[in-house]
Short mmCIF file of C-alpha atoms in Angstrom, two decimals:
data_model
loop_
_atom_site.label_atom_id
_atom_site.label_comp_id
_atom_site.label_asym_id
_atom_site.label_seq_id
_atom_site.Cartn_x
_atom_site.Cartn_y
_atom_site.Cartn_z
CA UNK A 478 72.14 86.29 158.70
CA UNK A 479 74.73 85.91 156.27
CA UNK A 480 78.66 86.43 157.02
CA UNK A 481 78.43 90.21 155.15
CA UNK A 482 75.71 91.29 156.91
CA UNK A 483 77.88 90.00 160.36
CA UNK A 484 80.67 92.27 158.84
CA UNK A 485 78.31 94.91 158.42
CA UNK A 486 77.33 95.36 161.67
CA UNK A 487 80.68 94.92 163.54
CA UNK A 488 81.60 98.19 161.12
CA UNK A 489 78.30 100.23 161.33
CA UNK A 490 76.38 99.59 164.14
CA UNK A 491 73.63 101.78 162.51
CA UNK A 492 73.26 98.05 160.34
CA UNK A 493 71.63 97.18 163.65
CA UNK A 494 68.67 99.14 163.38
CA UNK A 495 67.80 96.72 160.44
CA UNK A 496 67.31 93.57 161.85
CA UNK A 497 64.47 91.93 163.28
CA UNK A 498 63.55 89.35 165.97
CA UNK A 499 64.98 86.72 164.22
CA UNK A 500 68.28 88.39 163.14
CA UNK A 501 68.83 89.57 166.78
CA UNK A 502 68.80 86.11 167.84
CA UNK A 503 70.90 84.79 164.27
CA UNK A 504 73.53 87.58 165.49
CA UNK A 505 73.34 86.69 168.88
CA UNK A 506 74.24 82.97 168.51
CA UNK A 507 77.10 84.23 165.85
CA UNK A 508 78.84 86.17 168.99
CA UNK A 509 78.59 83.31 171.21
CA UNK A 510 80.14 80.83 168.88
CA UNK A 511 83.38 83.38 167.96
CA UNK A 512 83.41 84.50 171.52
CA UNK A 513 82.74 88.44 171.15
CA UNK A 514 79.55 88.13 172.95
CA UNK A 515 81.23 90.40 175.63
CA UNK A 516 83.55 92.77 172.83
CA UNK A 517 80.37 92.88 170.79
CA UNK A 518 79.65 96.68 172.76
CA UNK A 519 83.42 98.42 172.62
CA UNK A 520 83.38 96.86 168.64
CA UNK A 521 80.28 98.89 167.70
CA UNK A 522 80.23 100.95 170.64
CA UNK A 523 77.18 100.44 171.77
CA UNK A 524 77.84 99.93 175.27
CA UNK A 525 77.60 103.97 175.24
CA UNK A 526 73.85 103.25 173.91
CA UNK A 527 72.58 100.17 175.12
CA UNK A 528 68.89 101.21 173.98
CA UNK A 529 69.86 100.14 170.33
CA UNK A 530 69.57 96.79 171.30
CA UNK A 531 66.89 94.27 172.27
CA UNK A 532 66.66 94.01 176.36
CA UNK A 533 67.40 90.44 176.41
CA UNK A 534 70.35 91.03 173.92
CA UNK A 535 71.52 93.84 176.64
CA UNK A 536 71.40 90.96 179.34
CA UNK A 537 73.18 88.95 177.74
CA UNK A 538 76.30 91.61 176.46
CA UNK A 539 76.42 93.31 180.41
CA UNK A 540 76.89 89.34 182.05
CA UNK A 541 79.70 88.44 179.64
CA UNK A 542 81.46 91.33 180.02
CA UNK A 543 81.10 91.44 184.09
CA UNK A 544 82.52 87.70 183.13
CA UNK A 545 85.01 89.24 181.52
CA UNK A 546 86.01 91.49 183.38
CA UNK A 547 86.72 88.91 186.56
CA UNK A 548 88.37 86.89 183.42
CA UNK A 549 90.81 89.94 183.10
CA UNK A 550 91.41 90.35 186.81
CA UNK A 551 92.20 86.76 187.20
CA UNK A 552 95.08 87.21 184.35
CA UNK A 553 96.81 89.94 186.26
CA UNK A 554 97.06 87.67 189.12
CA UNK A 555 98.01 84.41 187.52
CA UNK A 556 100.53 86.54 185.42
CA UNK A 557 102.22 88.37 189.21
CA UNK A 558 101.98 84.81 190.05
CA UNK A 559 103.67 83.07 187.13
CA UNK A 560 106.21 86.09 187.23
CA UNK A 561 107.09 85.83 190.76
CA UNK A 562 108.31 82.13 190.02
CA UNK A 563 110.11 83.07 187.05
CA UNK A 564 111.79 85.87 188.87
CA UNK A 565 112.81 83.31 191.61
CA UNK A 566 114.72 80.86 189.33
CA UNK A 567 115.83 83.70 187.42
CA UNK A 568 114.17 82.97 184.26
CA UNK A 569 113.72 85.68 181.80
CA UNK A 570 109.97 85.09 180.11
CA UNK A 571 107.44 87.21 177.93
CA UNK A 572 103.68 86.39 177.64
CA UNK A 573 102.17 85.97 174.47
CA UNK A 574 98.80 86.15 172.68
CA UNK A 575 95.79 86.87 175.18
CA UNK A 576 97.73 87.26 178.35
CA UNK A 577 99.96 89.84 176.36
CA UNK A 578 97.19 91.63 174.93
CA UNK A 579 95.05 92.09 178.89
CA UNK A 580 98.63 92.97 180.09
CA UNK A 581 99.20 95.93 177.35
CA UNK A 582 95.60 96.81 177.16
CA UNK A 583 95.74 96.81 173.40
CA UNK A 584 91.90 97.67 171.56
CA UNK A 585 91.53 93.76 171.46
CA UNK A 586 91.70 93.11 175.02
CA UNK A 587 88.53 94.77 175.66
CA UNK A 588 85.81 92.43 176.87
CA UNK A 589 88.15 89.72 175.63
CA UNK A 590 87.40 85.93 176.62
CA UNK A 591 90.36 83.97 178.37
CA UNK A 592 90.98 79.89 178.16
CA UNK A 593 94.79 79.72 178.73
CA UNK A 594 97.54 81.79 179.74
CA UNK A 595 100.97 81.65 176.83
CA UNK A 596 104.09 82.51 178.11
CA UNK A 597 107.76 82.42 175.99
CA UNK A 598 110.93 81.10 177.81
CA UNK A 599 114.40 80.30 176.33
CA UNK A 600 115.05 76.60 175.53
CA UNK A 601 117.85 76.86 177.82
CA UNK A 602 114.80 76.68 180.95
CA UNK A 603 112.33 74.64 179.81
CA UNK A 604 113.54 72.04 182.62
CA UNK A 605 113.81 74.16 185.55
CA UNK A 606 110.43 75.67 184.85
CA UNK A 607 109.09 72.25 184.66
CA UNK A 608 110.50 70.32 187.57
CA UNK A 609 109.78 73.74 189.12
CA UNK A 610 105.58 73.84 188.49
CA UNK A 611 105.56 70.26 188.77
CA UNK A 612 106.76 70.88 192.97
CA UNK A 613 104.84 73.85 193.77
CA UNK A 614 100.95 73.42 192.59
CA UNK A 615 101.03 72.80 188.67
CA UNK A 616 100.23 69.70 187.33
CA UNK A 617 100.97 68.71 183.79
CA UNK A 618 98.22 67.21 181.17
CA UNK A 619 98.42 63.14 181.36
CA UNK A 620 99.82 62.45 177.88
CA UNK A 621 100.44 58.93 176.47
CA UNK A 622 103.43 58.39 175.14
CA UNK A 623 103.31 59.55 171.67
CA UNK A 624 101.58 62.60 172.43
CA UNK A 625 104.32 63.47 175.23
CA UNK A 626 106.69 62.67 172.36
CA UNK A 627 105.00 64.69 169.75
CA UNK A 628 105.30 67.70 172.55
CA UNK A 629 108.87 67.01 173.80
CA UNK A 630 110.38 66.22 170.08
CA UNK A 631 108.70 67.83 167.48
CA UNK A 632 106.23 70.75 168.94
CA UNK A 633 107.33 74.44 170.47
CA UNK A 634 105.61 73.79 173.64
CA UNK A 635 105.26 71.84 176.83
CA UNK A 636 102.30 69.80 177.96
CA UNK A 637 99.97 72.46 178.88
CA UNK A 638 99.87 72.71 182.91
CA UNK A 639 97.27 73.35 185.13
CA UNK A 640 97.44 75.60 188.56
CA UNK A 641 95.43 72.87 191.03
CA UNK A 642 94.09 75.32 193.22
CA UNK A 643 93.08 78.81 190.70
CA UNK A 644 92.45 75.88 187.30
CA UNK A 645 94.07 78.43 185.84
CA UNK A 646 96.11 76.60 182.19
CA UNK A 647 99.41 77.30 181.87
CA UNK A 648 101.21 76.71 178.09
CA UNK A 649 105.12 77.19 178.18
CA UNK A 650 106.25 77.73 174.31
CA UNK A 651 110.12 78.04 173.82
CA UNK A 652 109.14 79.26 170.06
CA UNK A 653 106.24 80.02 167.91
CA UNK A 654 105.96 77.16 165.56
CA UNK A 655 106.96 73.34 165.99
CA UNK A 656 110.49 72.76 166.15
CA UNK A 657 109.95 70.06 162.91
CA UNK A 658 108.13 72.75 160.53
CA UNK A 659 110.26 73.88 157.71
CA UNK A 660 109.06 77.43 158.85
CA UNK A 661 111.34 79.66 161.52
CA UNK A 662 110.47 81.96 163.28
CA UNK A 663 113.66 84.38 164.39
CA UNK A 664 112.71 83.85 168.23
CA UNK A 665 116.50 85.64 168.97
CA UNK A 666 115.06 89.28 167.10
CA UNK A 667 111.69 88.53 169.19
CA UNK A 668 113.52 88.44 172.44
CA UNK A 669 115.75 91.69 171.13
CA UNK A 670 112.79 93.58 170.80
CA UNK A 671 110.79 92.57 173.93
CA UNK A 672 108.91 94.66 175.40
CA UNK A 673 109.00 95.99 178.90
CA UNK A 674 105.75 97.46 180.39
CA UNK A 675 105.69 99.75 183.24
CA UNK A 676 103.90 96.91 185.64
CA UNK A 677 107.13 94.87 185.40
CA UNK A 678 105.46 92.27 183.01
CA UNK A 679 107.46 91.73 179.90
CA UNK A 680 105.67 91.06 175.90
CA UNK A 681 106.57 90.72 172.44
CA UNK A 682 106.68 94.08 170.99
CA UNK A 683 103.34 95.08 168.21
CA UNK A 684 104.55 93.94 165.73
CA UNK A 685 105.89 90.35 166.80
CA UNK A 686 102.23 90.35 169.04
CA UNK A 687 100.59 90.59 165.43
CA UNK A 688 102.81 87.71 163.95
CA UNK A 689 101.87 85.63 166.46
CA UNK A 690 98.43 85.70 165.49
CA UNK A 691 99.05 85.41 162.13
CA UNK A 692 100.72 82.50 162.60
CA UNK A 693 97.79 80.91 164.95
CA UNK A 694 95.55 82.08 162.41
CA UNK A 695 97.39 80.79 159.17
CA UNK A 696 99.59 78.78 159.96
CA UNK A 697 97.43 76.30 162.37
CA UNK A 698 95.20 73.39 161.30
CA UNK A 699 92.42 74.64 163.88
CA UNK A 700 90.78 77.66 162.25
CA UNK A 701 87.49 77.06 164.80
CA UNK A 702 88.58 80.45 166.49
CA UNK A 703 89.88 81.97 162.95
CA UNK A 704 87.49 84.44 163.40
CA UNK A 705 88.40 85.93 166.25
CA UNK A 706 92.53 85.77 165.82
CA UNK A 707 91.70 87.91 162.17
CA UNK A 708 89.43 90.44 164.66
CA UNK A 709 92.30 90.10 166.45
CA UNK A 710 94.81 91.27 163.94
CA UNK A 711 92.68 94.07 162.49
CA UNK A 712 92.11 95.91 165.99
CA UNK A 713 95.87 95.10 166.35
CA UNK A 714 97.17 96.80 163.13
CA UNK A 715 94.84 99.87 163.40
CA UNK A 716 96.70 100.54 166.55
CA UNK A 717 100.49 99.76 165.09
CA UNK A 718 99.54 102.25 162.52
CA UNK A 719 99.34 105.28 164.90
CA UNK A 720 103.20 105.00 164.96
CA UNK A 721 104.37 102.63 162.06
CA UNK A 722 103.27 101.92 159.14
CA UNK A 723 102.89 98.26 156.67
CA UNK A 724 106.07 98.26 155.27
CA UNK A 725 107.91 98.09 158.79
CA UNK A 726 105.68 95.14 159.61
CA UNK A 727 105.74 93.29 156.53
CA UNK A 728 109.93 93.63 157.16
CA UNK A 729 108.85 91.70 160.69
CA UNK A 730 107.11 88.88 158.57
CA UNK A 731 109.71 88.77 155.75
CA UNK A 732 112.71 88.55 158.43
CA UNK A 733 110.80 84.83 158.95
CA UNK A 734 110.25 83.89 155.69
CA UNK A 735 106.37 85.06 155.85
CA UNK A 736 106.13 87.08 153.17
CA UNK A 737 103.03 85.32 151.17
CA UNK A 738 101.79 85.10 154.45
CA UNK A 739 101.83 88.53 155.04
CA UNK A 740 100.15 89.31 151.58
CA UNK A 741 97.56 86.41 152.19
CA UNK A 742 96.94 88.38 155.89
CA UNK A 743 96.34 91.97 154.03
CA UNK A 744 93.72 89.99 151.31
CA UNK A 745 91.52 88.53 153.77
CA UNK A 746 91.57 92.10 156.20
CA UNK A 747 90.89 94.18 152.98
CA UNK A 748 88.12 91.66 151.97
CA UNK A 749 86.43 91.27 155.90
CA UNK A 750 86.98 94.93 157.11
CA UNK A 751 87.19 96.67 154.12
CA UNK A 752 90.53 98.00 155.23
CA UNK A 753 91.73 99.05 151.58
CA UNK A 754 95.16 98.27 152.36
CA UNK A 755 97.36 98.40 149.82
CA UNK A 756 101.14 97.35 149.28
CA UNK A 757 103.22 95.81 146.35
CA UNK A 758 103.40 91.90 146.33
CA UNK A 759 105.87 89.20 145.00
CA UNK A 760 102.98 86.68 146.10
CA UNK A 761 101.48 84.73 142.89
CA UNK A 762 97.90 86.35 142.45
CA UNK A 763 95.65 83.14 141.95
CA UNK A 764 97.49 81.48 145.26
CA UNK A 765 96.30 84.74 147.16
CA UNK A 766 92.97 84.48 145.54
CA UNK A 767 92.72 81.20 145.86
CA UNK A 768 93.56 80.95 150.14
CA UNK A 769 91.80 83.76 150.71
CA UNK A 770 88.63 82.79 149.59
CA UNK A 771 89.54 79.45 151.35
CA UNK A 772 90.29 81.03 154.78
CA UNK A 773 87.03 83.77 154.14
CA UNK A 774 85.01 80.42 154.23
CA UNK A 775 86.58 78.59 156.85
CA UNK A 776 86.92 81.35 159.69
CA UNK A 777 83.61 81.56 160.60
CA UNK A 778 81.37 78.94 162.82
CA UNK A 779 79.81 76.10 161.24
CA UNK A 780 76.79 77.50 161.32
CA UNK A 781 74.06 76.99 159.23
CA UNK A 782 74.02 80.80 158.60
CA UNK A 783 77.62 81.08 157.57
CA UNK A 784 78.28 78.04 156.02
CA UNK A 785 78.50 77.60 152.15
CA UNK A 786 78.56 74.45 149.49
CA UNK A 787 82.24 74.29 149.69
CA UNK A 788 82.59 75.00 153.71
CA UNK A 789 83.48 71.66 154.57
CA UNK A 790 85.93 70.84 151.77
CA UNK A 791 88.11 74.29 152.31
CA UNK A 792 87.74 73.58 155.92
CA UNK A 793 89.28 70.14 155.20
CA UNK A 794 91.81 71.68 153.09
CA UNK A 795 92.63 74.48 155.56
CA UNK A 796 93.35 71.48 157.99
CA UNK A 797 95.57 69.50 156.08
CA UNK A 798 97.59 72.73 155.05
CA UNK A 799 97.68 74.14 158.31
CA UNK A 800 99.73 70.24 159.97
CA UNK A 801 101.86 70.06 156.40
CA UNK A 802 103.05 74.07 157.88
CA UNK A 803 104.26 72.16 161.24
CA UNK A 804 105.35 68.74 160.44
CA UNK A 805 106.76 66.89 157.30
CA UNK A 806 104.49 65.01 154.82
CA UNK A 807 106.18 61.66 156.27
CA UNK A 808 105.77 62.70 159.44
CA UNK A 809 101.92 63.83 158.93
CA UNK A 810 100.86 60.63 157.48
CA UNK A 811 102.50 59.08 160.41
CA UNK A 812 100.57 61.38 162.98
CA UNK A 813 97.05 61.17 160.89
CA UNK A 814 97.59 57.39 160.73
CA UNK A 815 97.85 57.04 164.54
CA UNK A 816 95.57 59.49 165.36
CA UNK A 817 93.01 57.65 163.12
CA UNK A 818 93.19 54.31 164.38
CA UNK A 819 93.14 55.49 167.73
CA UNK A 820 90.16 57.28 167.51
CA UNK A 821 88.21 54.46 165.61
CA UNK A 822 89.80 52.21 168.44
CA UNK A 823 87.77 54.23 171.05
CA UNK A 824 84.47 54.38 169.35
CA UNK A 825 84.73 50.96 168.98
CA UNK A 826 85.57 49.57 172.48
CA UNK A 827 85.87 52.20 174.65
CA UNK A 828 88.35 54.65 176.58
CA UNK A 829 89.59 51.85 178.87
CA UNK A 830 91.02 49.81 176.61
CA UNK A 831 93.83 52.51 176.71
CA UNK A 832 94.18 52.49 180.56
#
């Protein structure tokens, strides 16, 4: 199974009635590895007509989504939780990416897979929140002391905590992209145009939910999960659409300085979804061309299926672009170089010779 045919079916589940034993099992490892093995029956709606697919295939759609589903419910409550503190120490904070997207309900949320929980606070109370979690049942990741400086100094996060009695992961962001990256967001116009949902929780607004993942997605050296954050962004702009249109949101992206971004975002939907979207760009042709076809062949798993000749050089490339978006060249080298020789360190003699 190639990545059109993938396409294919995620738009016309009729595509399904096409494939044999083997591509059943091809398209079945393809969902597991982008983690839609549970959205795989809202996307082509065949969780109305399960008989369309293989019995085994069936078994293995209904136990992610009951997964899922206690995934979902377990969100709510971490979120009441998380609030409840917030509201305590009067802290004002929004949740972000998946946690924002169960709490809205938005068309990607359905069957959606959770590993962390993203919340937004003001810089102001990153401290209090801290010394906060750190006395009532958090505990921060163990960090050496460059990576607690890379987090402290130069990223737009925290150490990612963990709840010790739920496990559930916690990541506090005070802004969407590394303090050090020559990118910036406006955080203040995010906050103006929060959100407020009728359960009391509190998100970024459409079209600052669909930056977001635009950024993860472009602007991020991990592209592993690309797949899924472009999914993501399609399901996300089909539903801005019923009340805005492309031009508002492209103002969003342009208010940050994300305008080739933006135009590099509508490429690779029109080219994946066939969404036929169509706007004027100031964006230099052959660079769109070019990081399109670079991110079109990076998204997807490295899987034997999906992979081309060039995969792992525009993966590579991908990489390096996405750390030279959040640090300095000086400071990249600097990073690379460390990270290098620490992980050649470990291969060599071991994990305890850091302890």
């Amino acid at each position: 199974m190639d990545k059109k045919l993938f396409l294919q079916i995620l738009l016309d589940s009729q595509v399904l009635a096409s494939l044999n034993e083997q591509g059943y099992d091809a398209l079945l490892r393809i969902l597991r590895q982008t983690d839609l093995v549970s959205s795989f029956g809202f996307l082509t709606k065949t969780h109305e007509n399960q008989e369309v697919l293989p019995v085994y295939m069936q078994t293995h759609v209904n136990a992610s989504k009951v997964f899922s589903d206690a995934q979902t419910r377990q969100v709510f409550s971490a979120c009441a939780l998380i609030k409840k503190a917030a509201d305590d120490l009067g802290i004002e904070l929004l949740f972000l990416k998946g946690a924002a997207y169960c709490l809205r309900q938005t068309q990607n949320s359905r069957g959606r897979l959770f590993s962390d929980i993203d919340i937004l606070v003001k810089v102001e109370d990153l401290n209090t929140l801290e010394s906060y979690l750190n006395a009532n049942g958090w505990k921060s990741k163990e960090l050496n002391d460059y990576d607690d400086k890379y987090y402290r100094e130069w990223s737009h996060e925290l150490p990612p905590f963990t709840h010790l009695a739920t496990g559930v992961s916690l990541d506090i962001h005070h802004t969407l992209l590394p303090t050090v990256s020559h990118y910036r967001v406006d955080i203040e116009d995010l906050w103006r145009n929060e959100l407020k949902l009728n359960s009391g929780f509190s998100v970024p607004n459409h079209a600052y939910l669909i930056l977001h993942s635009a950024i993860h997605l472009l602007l991020n050296e991990d592209v592993e999960k690309g797949f899924r954050d472009l999914l993501d962004i399609n399901l996300l702009i089909i539903e801005y659409m019923e009340d805005e249109d492309l031009e508002r949101l492209k103002a969003v992206f342009c208010r940050s300085g994300f305008e080739f971004e933006f135009d590099l975002l509508i490429e690779l939907l029109n080219k994946c979804f066939d969404c036929r979207y169509k706007l004027p760009s100031t964006s230099p042709s052959y660079m769109l061309a070019f990081w399109c076809n670079a991110y079109y062949k990076s998204i997807f798993p490295a899987m034997l299926e999906l992979q081309t000749k060039t995969y792992r050089a525009l993966r590579l490339l991908v990489y390096i672009k996405g750390h030279l978006n959040k640090m300095p060249f000086r400071l990249f080298i600097k990073h690379i170089i460390y990270k290098a020789s620490r992980s050649l360190t470990k291969k060599l003699f071991g994990d305890f010779i850091f302890k």
